Tab-separated table of C-alpha atoms in Angstrom:
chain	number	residue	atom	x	y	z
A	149	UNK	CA	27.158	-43.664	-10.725
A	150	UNK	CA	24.006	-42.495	-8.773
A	151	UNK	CA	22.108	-42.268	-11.788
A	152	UNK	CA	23.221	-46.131	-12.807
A	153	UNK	CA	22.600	-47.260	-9.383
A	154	UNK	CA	18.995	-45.569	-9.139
A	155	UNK	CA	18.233	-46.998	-13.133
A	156	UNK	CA	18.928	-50.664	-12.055
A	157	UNK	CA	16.932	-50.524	-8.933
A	158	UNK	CA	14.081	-49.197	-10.896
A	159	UNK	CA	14.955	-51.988	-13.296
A	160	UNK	CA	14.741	-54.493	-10.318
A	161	UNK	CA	11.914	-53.368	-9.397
A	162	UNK	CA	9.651	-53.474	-12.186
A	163	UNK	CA	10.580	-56.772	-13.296
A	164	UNK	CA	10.223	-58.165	-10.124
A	165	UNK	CA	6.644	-56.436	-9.632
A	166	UNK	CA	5.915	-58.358	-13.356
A	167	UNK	CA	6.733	-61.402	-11.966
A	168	UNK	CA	4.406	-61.242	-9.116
A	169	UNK	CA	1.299	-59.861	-11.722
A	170	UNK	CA	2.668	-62.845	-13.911
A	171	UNK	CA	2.313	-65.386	-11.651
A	172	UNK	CA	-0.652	-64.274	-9.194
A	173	UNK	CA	-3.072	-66.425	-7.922
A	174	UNK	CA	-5.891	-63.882	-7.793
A	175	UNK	CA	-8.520	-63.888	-10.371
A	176	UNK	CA	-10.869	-65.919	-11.379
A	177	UNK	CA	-9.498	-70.086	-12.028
A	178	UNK	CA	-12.299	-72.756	-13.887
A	179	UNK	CA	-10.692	-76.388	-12.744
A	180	UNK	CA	-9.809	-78.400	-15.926
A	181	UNK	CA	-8.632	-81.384	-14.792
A	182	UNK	CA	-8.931	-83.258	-10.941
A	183	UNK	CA	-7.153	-86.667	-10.627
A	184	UNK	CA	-6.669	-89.076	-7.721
A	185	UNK	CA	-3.994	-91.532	-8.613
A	186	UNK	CA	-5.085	-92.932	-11.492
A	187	UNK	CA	-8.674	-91.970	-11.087
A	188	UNK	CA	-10.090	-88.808	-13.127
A	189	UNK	CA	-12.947	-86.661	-11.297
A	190	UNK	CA	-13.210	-83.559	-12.514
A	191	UNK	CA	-16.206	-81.542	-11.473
A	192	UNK	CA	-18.333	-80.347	-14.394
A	193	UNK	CA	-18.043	-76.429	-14.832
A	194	UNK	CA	-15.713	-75.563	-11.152
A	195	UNK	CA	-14.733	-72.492	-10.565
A	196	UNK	CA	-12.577	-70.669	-7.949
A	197	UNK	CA	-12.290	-66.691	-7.747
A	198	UNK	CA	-9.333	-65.469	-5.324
A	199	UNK	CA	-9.385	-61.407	-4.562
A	200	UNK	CA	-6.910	-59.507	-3.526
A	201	UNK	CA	-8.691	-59.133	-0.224
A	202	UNK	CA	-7.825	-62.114	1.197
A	203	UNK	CA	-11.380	-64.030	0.411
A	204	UNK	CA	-12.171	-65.954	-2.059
A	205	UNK	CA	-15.898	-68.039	-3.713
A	206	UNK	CA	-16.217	-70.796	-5.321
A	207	UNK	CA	-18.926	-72.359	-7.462
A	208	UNK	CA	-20.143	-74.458	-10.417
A	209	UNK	CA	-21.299	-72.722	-13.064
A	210	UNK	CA	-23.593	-69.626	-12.417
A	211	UNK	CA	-24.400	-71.226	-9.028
A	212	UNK	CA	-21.738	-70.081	-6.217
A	213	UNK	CA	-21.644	-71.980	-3.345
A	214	UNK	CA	-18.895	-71.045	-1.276
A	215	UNK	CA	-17.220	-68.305	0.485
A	216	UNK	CA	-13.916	-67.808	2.658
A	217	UNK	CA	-10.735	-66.826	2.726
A	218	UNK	CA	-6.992	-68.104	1.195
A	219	UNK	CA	-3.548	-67.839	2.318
A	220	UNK	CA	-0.349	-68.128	0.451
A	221	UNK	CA	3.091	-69.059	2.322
A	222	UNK	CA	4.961	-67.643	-0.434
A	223	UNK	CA	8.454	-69.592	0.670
A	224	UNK	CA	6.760	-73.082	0.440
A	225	UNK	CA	4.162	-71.806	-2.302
A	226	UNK	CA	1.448	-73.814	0.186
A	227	UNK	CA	-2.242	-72.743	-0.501
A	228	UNK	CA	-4.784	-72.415	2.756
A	229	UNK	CA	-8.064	-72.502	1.499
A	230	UNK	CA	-10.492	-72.389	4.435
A	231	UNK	CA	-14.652	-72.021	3.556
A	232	UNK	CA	-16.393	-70.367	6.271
A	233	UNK	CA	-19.733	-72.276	4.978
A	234	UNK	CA	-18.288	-75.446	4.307
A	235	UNK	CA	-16.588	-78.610	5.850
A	236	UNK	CA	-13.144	-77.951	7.084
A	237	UNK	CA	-10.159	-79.543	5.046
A	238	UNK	CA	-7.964	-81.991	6.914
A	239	UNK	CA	-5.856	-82.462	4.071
A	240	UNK	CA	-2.357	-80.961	3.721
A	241	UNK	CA	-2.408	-77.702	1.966
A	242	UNK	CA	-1.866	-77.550	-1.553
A	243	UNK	CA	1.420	-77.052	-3.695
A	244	UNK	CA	0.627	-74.404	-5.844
A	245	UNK	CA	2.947	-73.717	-9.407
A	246	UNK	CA	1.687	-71.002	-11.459
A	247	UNK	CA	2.771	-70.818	-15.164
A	248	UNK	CA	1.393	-67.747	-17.008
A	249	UNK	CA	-2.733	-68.678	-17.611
A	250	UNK	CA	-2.064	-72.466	-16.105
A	251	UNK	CA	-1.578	-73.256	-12.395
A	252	UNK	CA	-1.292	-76.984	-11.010
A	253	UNK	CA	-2.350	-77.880	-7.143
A	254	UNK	CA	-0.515	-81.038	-5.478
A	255	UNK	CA	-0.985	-82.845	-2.377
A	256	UNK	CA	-1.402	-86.325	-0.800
A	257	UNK	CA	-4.709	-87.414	-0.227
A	258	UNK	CA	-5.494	-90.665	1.654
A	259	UNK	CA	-1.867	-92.214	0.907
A	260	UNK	CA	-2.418	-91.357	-3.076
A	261	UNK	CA	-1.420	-88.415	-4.819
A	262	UNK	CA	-3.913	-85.671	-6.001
A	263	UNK	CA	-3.581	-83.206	-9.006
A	264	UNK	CA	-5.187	-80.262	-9.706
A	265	UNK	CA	-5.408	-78.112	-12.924
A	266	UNK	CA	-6.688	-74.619	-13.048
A	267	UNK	CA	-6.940	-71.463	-16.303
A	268	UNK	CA	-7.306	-68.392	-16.037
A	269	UNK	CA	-10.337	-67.143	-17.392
A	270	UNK	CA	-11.993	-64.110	-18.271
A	271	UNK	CA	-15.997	-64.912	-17.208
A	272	UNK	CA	-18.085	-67.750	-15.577
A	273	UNK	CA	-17.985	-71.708	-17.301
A	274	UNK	CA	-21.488	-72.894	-17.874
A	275	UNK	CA	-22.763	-76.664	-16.163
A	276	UNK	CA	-24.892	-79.119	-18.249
A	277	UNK	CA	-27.851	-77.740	-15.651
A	278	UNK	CA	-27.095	-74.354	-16.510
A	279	UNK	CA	-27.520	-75.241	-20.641
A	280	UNK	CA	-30.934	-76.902	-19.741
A	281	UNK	CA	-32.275	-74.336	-18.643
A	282	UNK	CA	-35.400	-72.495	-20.328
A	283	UNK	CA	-37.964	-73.842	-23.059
A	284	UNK	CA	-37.880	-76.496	-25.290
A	285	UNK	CA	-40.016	-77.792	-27.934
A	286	UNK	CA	-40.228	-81.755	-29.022
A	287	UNK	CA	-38.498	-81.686	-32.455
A	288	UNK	CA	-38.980	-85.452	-33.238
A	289	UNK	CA	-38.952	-89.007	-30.765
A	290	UNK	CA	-37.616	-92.760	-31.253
A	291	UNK	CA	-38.703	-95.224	-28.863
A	292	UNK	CA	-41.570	-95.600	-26.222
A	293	UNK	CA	-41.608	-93.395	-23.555
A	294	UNK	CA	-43.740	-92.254	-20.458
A	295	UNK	CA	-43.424	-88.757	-20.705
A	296	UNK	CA	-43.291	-87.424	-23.849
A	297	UNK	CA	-45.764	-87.373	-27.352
A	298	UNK	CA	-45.753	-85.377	-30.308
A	299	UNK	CA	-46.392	-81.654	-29.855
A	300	UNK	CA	-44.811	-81.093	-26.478
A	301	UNK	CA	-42.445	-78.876	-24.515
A	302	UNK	CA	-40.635	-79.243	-22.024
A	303	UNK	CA	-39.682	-76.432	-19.284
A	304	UNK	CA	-36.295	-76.832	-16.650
A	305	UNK	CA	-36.832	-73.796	-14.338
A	306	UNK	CA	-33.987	-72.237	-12.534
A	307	UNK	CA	-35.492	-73.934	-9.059
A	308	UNK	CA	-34.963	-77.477	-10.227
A	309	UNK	CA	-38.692	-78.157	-11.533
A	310	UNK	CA	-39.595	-79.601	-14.513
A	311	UNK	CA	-43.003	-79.190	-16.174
A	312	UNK	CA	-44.027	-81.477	-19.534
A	313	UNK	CA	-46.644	-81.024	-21.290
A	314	UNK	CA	-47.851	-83.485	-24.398
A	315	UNK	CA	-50.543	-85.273	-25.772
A	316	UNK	CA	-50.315	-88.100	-23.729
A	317	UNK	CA	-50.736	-85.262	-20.408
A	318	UNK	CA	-49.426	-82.742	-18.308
A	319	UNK	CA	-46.476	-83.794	-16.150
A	320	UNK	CA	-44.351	-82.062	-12.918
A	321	UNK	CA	-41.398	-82.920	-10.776
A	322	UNK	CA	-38.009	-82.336	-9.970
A	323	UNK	CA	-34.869	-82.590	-11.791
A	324	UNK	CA	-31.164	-83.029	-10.393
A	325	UNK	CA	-27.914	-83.187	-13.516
A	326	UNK	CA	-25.129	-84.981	-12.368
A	327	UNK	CA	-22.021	-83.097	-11.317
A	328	UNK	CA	-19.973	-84.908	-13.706
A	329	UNK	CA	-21.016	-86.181	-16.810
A	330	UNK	CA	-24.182	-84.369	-19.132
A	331	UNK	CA	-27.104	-86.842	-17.654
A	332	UNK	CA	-30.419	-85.658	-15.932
A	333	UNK	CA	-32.709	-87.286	-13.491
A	334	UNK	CA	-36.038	-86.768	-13.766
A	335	UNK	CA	-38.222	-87.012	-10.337
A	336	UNK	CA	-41.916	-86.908	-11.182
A	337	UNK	CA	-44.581	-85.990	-8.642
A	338	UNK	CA	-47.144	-88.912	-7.859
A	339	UNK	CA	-46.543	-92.167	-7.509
A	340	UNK	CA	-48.016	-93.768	-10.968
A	341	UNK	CA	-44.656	-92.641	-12.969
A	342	UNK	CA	-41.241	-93.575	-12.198
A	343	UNK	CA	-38.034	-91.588	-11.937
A	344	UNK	CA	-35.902	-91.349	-15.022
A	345	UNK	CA	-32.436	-91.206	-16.320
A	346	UNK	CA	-31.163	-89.189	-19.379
A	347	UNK	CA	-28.080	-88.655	-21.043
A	348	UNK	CA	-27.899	-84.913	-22.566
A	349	UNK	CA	-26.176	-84.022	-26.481
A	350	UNK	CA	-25.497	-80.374	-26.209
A	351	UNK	CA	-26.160	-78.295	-29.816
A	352	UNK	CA	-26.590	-75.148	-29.852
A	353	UNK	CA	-30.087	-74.279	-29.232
A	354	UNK	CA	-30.904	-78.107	-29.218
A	355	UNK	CA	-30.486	-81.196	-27.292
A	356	UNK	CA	-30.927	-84.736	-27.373
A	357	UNK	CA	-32.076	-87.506	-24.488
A	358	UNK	CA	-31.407	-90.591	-24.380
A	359	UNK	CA	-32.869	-92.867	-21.580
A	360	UNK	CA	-30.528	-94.665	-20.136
A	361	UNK	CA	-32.806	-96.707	-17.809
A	362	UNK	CA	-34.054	-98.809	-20.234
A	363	UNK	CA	-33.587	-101.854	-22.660
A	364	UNK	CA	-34.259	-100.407	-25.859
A	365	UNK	CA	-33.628	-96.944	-27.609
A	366	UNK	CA	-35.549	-94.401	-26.778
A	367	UNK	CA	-34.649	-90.683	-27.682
A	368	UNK	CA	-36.089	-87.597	-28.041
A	369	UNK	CA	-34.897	-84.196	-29.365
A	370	UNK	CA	-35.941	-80.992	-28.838
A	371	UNK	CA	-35.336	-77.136	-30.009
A	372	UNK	CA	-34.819	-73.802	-27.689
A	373	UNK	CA	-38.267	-71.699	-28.027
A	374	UNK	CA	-38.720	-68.306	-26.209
A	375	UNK	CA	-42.883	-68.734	-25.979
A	376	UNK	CA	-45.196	-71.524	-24.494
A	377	UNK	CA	-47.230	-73.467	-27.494
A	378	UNK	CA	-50.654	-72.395	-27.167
């Protein structure tokens, strides 16, 4: 009878400690879906990591830009979320349901409801910033543009700088990709060229831009090289 007693405890035990791996909130989450009543606004490439420790970061893509700590009340399954670089929430805390690799937020925002779905996931998600990056060669060009001519490249550096370089001259500025949909503003230095707006096609080692501030079609498309063009 001891030996029964002592085998379904174990049993107990086990499956109860499964449950808790099962449905544990710490790891690493990438945010697949954020809605506000009926409005969608999910963030492009967000990312939470909670540790076991009690502290958790939080970023977009490679860039991580804040640190704190979480709580669980594990009878109301309410999630504390406090950044100790950041703006403090005011909002209710956030209903948390785990299901295996899934796990859905809830709360009330501003009188309307707000939804938030996390996965698991194994490394990093990249942004549309973090795909620009590096080198790129001009493959081919529709339209009139300022910037670029046949022959050039074009370089986004890690610190948000831009350099072009083409026949019709060397160019400089900053660049900023919006948080939400694959567009990129360039900024250039000087006063003699305006700022520009492009929207980004992702292929692998290429892209595409289209600018978007402007009344007829004008595109160009470019190639991933490793080495400036002499």
């Amino acid at each position: 009878m001891k030996n029964f007693t002592f085998f379904f405890v174990l049993i107990t035990l086990l499956f109860s400690s499964c449950q808790q791996k099962k449905s544990s909130i710490e790891g690493l989450w990438i945010v697949k879906s954020v809605a506000m009543g009926d409005q969608e606004m999910t963030p492009n490439a967000r990312w939470m990591k909670f540790n076991a420790d009690f502290t958790q970061e939080s970023g977009n893509g490679w860039f991580q830009h804040s640190i704190g700590t979480w709580n669980m009340n594990q009878e109301t399954k309410e999630l504390t979320v406090i950044n100790t670089n950041g703006i403090n929430d005011t909002a209710p805390p956030f209903v948390v349901t785990i299901h295996g690799e899934s796990m859905t937020w809830t709360r009330t925002e501003e009188g309307q409801p707000v939804k938030v779905t996390l996965e698991k996931a194994a490394k990093l998600p990249t942004t549309y910033g973090d795909q620009l990056l590096g080198l790129w060669k001009l493959d081919s060009l529709e339209g009139k543009g300022s910037f670029f001519d046949e022959n050039g490249f074009l370089f986004f550096r890690w610190d948000r700088r831009f350099n072009i370089n083409s026949s019709v001259g060397k160019f400089s500025g900053v660049y900023n990709v919006h948080g939400h949909k694959p567009e990129v503003e360039l900024i250039p230095y000087g006063n003699d060229l305006k700022r520009s707006f492009w929207k980004i096609d992702f292929k692998e080692n290429k892209i595409a831009l289209t600018l978007l501030n402007s009344d007829s079609t004008v595109t160009r498309s470019f190639s991933r090289i490793h080495d400036f063009p002499n």
